Short mmCIF file of C-alpha atoms in Angstrom, two decimals:
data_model
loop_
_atom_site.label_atom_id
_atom_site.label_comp_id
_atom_site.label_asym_id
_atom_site.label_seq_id
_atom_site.Cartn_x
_atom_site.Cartn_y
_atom_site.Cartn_z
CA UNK Z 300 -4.24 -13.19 -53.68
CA UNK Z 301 -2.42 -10.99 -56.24
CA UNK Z 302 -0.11 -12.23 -58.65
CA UNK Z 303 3.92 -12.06 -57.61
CA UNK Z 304 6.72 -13.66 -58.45
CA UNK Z 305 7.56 -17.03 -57.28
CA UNK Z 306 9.38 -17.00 -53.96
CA UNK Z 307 13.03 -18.19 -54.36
CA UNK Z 308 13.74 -21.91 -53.63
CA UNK Z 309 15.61 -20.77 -50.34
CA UNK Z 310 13.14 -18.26 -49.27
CA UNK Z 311 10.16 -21.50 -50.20
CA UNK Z 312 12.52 -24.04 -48.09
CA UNK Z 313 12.28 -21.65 -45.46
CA UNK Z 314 9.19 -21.32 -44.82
CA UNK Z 315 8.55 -25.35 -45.30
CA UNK Z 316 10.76 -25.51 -42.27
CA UNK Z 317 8.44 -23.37 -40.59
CA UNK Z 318 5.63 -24.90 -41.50
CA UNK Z 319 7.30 -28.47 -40.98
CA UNK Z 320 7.88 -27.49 -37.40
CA UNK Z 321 4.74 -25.87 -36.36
CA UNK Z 322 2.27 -28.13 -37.90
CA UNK Z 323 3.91 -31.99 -37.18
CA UNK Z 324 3.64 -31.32 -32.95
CA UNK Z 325 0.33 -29.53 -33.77
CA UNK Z 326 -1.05 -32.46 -35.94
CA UNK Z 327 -0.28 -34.81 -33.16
CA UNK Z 328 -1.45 -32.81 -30.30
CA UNK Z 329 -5.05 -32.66 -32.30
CA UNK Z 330 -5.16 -36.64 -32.54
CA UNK Z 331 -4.48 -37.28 -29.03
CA UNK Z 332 -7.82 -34.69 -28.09
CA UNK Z 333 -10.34 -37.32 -29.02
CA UNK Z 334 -8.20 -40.14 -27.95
CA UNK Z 335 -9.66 -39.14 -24.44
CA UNK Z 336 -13.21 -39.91 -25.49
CA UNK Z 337 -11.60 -43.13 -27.07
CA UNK Z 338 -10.42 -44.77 -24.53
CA UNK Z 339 -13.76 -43.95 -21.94
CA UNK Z 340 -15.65 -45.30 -23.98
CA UNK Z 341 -13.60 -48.15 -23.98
CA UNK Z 342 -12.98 -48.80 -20.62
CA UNK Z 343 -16.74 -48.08 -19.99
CA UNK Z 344 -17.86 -50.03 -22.34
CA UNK Z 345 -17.41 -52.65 -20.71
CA UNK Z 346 -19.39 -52.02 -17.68
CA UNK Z 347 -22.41 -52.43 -19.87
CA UNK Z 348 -24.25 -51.22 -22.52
CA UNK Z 349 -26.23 -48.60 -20.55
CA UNK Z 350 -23.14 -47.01 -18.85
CA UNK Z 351 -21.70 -46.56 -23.08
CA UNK Z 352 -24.67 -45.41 -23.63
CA UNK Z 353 -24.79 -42.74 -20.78
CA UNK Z 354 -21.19 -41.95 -21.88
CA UNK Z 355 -22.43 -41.41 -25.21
CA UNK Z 356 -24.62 -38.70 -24.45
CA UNK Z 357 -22.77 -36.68 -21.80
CA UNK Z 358 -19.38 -37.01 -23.84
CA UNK Z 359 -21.40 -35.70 -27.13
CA UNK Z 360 -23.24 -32.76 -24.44
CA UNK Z 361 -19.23 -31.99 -22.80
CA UNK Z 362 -17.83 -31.65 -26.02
CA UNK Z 363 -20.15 -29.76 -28.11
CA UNK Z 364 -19.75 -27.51 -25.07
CA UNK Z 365 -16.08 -27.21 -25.28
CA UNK Z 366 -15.83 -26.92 -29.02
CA UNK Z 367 -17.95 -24.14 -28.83
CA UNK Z 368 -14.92 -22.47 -26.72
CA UNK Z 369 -12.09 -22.94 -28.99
CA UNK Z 370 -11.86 -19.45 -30.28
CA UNK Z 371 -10.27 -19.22 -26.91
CA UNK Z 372 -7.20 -21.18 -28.66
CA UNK Z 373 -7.53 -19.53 -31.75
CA UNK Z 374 -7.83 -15.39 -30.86
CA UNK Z 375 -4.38 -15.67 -28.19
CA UNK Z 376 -2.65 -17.74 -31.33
CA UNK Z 377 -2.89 -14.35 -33.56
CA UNK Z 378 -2.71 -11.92 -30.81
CA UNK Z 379 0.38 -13.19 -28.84
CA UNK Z 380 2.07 -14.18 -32.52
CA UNK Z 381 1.72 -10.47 -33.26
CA UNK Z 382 3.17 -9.00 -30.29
CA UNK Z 383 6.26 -11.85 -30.80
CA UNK Z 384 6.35 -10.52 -34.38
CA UNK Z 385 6.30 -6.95 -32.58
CA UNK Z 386 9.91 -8.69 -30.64
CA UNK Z 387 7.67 -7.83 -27.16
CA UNK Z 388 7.55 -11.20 -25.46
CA UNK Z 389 6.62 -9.55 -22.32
CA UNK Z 390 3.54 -8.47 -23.85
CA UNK Z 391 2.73 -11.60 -25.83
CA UNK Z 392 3.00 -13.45 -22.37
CA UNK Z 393 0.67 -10.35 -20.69
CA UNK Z 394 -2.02 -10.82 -24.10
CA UNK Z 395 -1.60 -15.08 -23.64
CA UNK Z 396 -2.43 -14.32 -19.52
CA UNK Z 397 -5.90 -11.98 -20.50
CA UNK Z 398 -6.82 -15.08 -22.81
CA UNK Z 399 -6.52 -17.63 -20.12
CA UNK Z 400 -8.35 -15.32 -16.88
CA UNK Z 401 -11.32 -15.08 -19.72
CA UNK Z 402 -11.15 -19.33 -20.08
CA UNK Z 403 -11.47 -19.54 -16.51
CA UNK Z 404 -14.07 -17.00 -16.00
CA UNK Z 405 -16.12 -18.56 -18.52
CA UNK Z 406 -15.34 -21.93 -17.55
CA UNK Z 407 -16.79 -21.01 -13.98
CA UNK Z 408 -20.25 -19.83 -15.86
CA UNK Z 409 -20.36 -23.15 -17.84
CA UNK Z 410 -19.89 -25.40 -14.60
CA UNK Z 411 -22.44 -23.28 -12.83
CA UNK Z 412 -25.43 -24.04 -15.80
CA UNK Z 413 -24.37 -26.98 -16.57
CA UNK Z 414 -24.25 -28.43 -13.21
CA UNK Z 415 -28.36 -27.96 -12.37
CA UNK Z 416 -29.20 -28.33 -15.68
CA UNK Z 417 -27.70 -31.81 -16.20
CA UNK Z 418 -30.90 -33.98 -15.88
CA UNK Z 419 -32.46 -31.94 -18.26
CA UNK Z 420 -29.80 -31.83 -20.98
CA UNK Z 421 -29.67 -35.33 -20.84
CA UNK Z 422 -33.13 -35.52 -21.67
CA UNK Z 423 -33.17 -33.25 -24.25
CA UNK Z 424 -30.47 -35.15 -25.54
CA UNK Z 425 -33.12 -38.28 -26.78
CA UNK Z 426 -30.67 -40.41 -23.43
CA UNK Z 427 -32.99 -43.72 -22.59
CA UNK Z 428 -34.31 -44.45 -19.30
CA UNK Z 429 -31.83 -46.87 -18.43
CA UNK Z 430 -28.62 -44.21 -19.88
CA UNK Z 431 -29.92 -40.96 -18.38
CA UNK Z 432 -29.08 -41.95 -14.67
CA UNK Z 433 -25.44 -42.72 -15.85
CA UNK Z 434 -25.28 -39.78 -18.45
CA UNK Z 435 -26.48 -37.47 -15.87
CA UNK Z 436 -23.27 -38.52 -13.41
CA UNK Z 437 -20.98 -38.42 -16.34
CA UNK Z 438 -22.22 -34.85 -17.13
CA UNK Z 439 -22.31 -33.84 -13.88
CA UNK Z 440 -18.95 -35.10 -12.29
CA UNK Z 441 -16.90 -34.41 -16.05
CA UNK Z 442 -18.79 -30.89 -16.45
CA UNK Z 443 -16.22 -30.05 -13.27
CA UNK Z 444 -13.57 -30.60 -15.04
CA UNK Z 445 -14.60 -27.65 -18.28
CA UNK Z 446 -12.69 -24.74 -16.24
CA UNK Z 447 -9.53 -26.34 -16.84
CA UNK Z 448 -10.23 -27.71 -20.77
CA UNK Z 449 -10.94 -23.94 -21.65
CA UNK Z 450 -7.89 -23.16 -19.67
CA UNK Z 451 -5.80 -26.04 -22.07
CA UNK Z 452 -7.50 -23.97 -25.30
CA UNK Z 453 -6.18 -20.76 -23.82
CA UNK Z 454 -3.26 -21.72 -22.96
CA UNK Z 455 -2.42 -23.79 -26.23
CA UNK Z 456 -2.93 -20.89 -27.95
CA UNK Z 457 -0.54 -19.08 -26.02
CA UNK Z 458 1.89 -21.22 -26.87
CA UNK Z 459 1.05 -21.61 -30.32
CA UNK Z 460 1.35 -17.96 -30.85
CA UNK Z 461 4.84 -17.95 -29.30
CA UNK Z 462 5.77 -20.51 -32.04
CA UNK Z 463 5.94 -23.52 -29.70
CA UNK Z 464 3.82 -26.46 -30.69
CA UNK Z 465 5.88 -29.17 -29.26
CA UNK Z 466 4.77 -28.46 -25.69
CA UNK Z 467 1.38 -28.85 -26.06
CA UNK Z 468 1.79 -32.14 -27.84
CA UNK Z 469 3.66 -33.20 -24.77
CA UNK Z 470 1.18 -32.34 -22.49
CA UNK Z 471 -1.73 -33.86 -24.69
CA UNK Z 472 0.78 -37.27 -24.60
CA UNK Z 473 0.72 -36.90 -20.69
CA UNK Z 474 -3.15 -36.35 -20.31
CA UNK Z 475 -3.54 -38.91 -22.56
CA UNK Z 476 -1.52 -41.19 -20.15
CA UNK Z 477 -2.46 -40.17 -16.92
CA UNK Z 478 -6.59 -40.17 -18.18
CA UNK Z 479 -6.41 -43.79 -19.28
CA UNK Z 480 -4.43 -45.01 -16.12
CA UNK Z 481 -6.71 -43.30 -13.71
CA UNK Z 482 -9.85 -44.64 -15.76
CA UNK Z 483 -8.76 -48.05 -15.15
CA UNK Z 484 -8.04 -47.57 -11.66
CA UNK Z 485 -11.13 -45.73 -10.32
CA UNK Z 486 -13.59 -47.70 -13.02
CA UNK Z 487 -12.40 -51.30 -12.00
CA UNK Z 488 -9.35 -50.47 -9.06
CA UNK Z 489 -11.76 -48.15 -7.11
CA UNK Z 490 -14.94 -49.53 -8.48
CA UNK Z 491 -16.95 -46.30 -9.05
CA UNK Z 492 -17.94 -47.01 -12.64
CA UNK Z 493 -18.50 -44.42 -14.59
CA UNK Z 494 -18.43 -42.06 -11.99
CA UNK Z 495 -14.71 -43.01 -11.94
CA UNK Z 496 -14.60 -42.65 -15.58
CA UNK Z 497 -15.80 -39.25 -15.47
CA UNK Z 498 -13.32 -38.44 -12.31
CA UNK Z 499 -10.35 -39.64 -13.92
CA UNK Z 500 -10.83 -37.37 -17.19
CA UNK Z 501 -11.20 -34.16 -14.51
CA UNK Z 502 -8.54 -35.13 -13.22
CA UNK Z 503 -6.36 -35.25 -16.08
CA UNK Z 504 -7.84 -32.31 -17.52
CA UNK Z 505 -6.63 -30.58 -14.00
CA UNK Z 506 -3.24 -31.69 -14.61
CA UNK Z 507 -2.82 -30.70 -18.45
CA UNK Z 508 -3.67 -27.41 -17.41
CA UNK Z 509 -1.57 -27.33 -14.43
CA UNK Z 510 1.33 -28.24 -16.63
CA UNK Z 511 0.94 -25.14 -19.07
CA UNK Z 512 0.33 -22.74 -16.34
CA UNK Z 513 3.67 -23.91 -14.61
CA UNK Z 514 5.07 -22.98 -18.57
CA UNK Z 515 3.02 -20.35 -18.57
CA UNK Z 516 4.25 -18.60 -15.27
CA UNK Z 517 7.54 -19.32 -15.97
CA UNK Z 518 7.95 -17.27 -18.87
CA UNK Z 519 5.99 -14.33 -17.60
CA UNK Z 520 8.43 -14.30 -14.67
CA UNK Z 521 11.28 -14.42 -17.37
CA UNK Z 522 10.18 -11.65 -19.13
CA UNK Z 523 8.54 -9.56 -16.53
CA UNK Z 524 4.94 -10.27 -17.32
CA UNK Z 525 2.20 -9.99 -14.85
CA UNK Z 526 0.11 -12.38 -13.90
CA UNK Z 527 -2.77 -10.85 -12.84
CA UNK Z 528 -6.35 -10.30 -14.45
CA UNK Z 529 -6.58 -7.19 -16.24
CA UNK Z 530 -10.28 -6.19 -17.27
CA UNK Z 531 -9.54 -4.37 -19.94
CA UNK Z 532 -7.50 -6.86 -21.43
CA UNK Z 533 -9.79 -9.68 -20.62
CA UNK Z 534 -12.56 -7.69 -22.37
CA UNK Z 535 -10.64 -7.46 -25.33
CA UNK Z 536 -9.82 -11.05 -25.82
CA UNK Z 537 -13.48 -11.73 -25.66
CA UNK Z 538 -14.14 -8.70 -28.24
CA UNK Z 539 -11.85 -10.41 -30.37
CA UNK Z 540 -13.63 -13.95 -29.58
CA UNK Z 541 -16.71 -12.84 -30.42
CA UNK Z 542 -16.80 -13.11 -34.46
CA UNK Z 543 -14.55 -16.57 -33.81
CA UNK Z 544 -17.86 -17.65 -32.03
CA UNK Z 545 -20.39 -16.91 -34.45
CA UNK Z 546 -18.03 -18.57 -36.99
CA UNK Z 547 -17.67 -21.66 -34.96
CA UNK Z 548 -21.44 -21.72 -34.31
CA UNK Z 549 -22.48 -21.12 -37.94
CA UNK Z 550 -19.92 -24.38 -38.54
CA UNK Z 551 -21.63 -26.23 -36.12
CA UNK Z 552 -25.47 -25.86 -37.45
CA UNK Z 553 -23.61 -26.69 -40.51
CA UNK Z 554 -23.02 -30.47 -38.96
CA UNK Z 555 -26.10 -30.65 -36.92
CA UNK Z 556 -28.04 -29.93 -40.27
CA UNK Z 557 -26.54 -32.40 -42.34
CA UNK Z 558 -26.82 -35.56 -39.38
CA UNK Z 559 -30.22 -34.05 -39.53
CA UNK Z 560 -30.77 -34.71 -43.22
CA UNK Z 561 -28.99 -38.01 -42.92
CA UNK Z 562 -30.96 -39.20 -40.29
CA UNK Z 563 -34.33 -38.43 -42.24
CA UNK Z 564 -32.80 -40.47 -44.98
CA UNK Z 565 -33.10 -43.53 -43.19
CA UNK Z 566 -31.16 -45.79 -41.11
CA UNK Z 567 -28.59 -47.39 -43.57
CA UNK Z 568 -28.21 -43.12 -44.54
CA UNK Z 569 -27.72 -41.92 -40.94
CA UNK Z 570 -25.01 -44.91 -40.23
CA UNK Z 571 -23.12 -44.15 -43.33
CA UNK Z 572 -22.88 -40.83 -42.88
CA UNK Z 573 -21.22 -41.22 -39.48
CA UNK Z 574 -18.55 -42.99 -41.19
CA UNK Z 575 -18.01 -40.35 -43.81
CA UNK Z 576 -18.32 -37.79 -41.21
CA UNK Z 577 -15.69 -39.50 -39.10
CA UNK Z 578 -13.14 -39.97 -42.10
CA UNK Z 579 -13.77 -36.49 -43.49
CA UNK Z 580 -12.92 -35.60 -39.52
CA UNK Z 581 -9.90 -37.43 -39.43
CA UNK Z 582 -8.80 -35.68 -42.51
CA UNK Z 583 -9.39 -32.37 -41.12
CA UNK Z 584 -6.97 -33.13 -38.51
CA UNK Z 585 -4.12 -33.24 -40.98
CA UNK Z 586 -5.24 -30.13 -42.68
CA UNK Z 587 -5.87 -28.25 -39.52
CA UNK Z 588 -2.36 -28.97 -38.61
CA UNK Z 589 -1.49 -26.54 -41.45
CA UNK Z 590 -3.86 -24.48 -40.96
CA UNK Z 591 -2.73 -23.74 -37.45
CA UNK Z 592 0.84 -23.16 -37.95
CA UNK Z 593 -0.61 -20.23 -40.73
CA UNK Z 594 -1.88 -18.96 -37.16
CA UNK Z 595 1.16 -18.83 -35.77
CA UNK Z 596 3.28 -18.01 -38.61
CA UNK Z 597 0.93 -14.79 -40.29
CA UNK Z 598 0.78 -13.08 -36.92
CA UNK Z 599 4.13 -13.47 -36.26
CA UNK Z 600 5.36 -11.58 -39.66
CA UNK Z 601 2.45 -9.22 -39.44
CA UNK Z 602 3.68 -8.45 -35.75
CA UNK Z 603 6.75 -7.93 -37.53
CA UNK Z 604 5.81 -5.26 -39.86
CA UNK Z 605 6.84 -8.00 -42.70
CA UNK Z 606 3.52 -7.56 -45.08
CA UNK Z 607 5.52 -9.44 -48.00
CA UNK Z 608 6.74 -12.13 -45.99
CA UNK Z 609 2.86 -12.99 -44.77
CA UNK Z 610 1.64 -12.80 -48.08
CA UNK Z 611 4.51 -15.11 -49.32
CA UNK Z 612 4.25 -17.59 -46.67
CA UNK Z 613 0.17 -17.32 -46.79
CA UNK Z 614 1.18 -18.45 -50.47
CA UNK Z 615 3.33 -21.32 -50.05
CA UNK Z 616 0.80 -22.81 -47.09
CA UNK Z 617 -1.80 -22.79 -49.89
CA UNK Z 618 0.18 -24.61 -51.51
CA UNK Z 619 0.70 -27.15 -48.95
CA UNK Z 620 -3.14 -27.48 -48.60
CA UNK Z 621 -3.64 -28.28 -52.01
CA UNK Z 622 -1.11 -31.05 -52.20
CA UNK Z 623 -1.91 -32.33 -48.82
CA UNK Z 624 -5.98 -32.30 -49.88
CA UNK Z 625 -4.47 -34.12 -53.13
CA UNK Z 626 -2.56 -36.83 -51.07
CA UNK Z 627 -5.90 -37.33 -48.73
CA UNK Z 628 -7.81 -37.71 -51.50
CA UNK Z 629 -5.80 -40.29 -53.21
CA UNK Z 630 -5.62 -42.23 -49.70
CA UNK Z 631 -9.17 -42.61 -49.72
CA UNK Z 632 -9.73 -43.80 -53.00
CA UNK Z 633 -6.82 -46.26 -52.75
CA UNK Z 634 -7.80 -47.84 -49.24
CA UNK Z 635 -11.35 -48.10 -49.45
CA UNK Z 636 -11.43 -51.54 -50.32
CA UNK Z 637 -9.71 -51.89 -46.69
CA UNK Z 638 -11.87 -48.80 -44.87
CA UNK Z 639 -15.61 -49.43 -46.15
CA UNK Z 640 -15.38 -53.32 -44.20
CA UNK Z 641 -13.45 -51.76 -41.56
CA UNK Z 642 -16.58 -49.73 -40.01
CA UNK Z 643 -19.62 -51.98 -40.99
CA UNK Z 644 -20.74 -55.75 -42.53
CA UNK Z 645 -23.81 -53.99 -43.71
CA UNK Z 646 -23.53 -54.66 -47.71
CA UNK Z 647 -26.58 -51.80 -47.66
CA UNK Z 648 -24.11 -49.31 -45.72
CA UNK Z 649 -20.99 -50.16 -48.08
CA UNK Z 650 -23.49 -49.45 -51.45
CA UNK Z 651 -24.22 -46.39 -49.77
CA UNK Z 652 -21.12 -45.14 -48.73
CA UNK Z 653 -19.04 -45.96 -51.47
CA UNK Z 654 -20.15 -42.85 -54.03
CA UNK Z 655 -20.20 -40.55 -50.72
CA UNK Z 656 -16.89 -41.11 -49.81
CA UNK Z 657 -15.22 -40.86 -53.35
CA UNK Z 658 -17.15 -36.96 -53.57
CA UNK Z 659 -15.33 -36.72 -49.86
CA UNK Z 660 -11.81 -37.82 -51.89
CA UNK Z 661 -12.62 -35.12 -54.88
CA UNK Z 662 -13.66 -32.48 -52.17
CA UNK Z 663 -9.97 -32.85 -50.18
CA UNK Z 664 -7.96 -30.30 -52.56
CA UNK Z 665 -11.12 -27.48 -51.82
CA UNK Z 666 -10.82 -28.42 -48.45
CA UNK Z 667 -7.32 -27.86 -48.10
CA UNK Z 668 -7.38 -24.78 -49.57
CA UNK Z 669 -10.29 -23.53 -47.24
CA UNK Z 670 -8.40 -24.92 -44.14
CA UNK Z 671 -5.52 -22.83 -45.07
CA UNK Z 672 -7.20 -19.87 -45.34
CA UNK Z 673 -8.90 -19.84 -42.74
CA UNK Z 674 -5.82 -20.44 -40.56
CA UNK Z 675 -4.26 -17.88 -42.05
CA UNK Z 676 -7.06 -15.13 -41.66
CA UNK Z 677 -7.71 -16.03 -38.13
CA UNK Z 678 -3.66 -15.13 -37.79
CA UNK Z 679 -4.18 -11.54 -39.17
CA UNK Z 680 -6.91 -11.59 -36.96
CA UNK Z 681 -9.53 -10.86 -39.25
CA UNK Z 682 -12.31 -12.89 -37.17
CA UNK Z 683 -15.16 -10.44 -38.35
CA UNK Z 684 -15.16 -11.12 -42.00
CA UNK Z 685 -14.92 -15.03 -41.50
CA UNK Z 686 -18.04 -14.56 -38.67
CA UNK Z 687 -19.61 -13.25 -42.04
CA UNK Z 688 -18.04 -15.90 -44.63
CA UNK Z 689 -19.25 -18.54 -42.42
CA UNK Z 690 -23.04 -16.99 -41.85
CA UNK Z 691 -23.14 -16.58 -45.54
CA UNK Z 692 -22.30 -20.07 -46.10
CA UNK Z 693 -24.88 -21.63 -43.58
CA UNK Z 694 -27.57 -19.26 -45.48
CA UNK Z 695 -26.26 -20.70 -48.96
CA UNK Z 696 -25.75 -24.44 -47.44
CA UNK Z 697 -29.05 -24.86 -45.35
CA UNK Z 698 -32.00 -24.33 -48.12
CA UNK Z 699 -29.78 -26.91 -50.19
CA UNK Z 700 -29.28 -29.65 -47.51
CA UNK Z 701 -33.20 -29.59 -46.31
CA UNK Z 702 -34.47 -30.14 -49.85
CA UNK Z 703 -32.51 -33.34 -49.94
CA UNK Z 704 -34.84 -35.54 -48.98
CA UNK Z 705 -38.01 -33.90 -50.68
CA UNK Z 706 -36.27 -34.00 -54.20
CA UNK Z 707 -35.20 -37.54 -53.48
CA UNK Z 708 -31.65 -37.52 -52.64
CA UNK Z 709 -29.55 -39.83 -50.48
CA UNK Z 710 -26.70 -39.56 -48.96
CA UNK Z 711 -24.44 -38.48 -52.28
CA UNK Z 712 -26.42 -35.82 -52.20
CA UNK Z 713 -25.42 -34.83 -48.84
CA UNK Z 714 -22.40 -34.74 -49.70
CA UNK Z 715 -22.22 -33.10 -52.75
CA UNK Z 716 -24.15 -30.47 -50.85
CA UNK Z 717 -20.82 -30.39 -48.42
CA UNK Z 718 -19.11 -29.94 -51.19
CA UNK Z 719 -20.95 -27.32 -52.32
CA UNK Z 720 -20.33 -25.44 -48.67
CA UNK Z 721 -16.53 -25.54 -48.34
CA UNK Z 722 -16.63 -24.38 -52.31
CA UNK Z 723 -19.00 -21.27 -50.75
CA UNK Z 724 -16.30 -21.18 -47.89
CA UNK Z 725 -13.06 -21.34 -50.60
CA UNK Z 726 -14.58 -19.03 -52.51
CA UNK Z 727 -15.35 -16.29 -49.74
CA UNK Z 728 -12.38 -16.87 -48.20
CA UNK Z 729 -10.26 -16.66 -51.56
CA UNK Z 730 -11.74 -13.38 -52.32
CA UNK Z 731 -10.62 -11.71 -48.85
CA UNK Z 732 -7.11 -13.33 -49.11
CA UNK Z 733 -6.42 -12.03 -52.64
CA UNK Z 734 -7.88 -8.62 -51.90
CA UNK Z 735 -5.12 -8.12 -49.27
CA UNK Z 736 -7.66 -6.31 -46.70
CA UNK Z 737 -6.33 -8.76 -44.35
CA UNK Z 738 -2.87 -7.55 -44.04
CA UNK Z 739 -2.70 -5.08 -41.13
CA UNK Z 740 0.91 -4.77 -39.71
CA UNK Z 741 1.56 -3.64 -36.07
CA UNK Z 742 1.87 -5.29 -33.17
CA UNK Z 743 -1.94 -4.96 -32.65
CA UNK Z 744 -4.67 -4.93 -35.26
#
């Protein structure tokens, strides 16, 4: 970013209110997503090991899945925060509606591959003999449930975009409700096992999306919006997906590739890793919390016409990544006495996370930084230069990870390697955020 003078303290408080009151509802609303897989598991688990097992699998298969979706949430955050920028909420609703008529057309071609393919992606999956038969009715019954998740990412993103991230965090606080009470009751009340399990996520997953649609509706009819599918509309929020995707996907085979390593390490490797994968997830949370009212907030000024005010506020939010990747860091340090025991009694898993998780702590203040960013480029809409950034970064990350093992590494290694990635990412990212390409004003980019 180019050099300017520091924003004044009342234009800085400002936009920490905004910040403050986009990013707490939104922080919250992220924890209570795998919350859901939380308490399955725990109600299942106590049908049996098998039946975890089986969950195991199918919830890994469902959500890898979903995930892959989420630029669904992300391209109607920047697009509807232009046009409410633009002061056009009929249109913002009208851009939100295209978003979620593409969720549920693509939701429909998930459902119908993933139903008859079930038994097979359980299989593929590495699911034992005795888990596949109760992975495969997870996956099957759940799988009917993915119209109405990719209609929750489409439709949080609406919201997001018209600066309201207090609703969804409601409705994730109801799902999160309504799926554990109906797991109890059709698991043990009903007695379907996991069937019932698997029934009483769809079912909760139907009702979080009927909830936003009913908010949804409402303020189209309130501003005159209309409700129904436009193809030219609905092509253009998958145009717009498109680079989000490859992004996303490049992330992903980032992960798989460094489990993969991990696992080839050995077993004490592989185990440890999950718990520094899991932290440095948690973490994430907190910074994509940020990162996601830098969504909201860029398209909103660039909507405006207000260049300055996105390049001020894409300053200050850099700011808050820092310090909150500083703050993270110091939490691990401090309470790893108390989070190393936590996890595993393994005194070989504790040696070999210790070192790994204090390059995670150093890392946080990069990682911040590259949250950030990234929320705030995905705002200006500028999904085909991070498609790039992110393919660039698997190509740097990937040669680096697989020689691991065959120079001798562990799992430090690995995660110095990580390391290594989000500095590729920072850097990439840095570069298109202080070259000011990004900032295209207008109620479309």
């Amino acid at each position: 970013m180019t050099q300017a003078p520091a924003a004044p303290k009342a234009l800085r408080r400002r936009h920490d209110r905004g910040i403050v009151a986009l990013a707490v509802p939104a922080f919250g609303a992220l924890v209570a997503e795998p919350l859901f897989v939380m308490v399955d598991s725990a109600i299942v688990g106590h049908l049996g090991t098998p039946q975890l097992a089986g969950l195991g699998v199918a919830a890994a298969l469902l959500m890898t899945a979903v995930s892959v979706f989420v630029f669904l949430a992300y391209a109607t955050t920047a697009a509807v925060a232009r046009r409410v920028g633009a002061g056009d909420l009929a249109a913002a609703i009208r851009q939100g509606m295209d978003g979620i008529w593409l969720a549920l057309l693509l939701g429909v071609v998930v459902v119908t591959v993933a139903l008859p393919m079930a038994p097979w992606l359980v299989h593929a999956f590495g699911a034992s003999d005795t888990a596949a038969p109760y992975a495969t009715t997870y996956l099957r019954i759940s799988s009917l449930g993915i119209p109405a998740m990719l209609i929750v990412l489409a439709a949080t993103g609406v919201l997001r975009g018209l600066q309201d991230t207090r609703t969804p965090l409601y409705v994730a606080i109801g799902g999160f409700a309504a799926n554990a009470a109906l797991n109890v009751g059709l698991v043990y009340g009903a007695g379907l096992g996991i069937a019932g399990s698997a029934w009483g996520t769809v079912i909760a997953q139907a009702g979080m999306a009927a909830a936003y649609l009913i908010v949804v509706v409402r303020g189209a009819r309130q501003h005159g919006a209309s409700l129904r599918p436009d193809a030219v509309g609905i092509r253009a929020s998958a145009q717009a997906g498109v680079p989000l995707l490859v992004r996303t996907l490049s992330l992903r085979a980032v992960l798989l590739i460094a489990t993969a390593v991990a696992a080839r390490l050995g077993d004490t490797e592989i185990a440890a890793h999950q718990i520094v994968l899991s932290l440095w997830s948690l973490m994430a949370f907190a910074l994509d919390a940020i990162a996601i009212a830098g969504q909201a907030i860029i398209g909103r000024y660039l909507g405006a016409g207000d260049a300055e005010g996105a390049r001020q506020a894409c300053r200050r939010m850099v700011q808050w990544g820092i310090a909150s990747g500083v703050v993270l860091g110091i939490l691990v340090v401090v309470s790893r006495p108390l989070l190393i025991p936590l996890f595993s009694s393994d005194s070989g898993v504790h040696d070999t996370l210790l070192p790994a998780l204090l390059v995670v702590a150093v890392s946080q203040p990069i990682a911040g930084v590259v949250f950030i960013l990234d929320g705030v480029l995905m705002g200006a809409g500028d999904g085909p230069y991070l498609a790039g950034a992110m393919l660039l970064t698997l190509a740097v990350f990937a040669p680096v990870a697989l020689l691991i093992p065959a120079l001798g590494g562990g799992l430090t290694a690995l995660w110095w390697a990580m390391t290594l990635m989000m500095t590729v990412r920072m850097l990439t990212l840095w570069l298109r955020a202080r070259s000011g390409r990004w900032i295209v004003t207008g109620a479309t980019r």
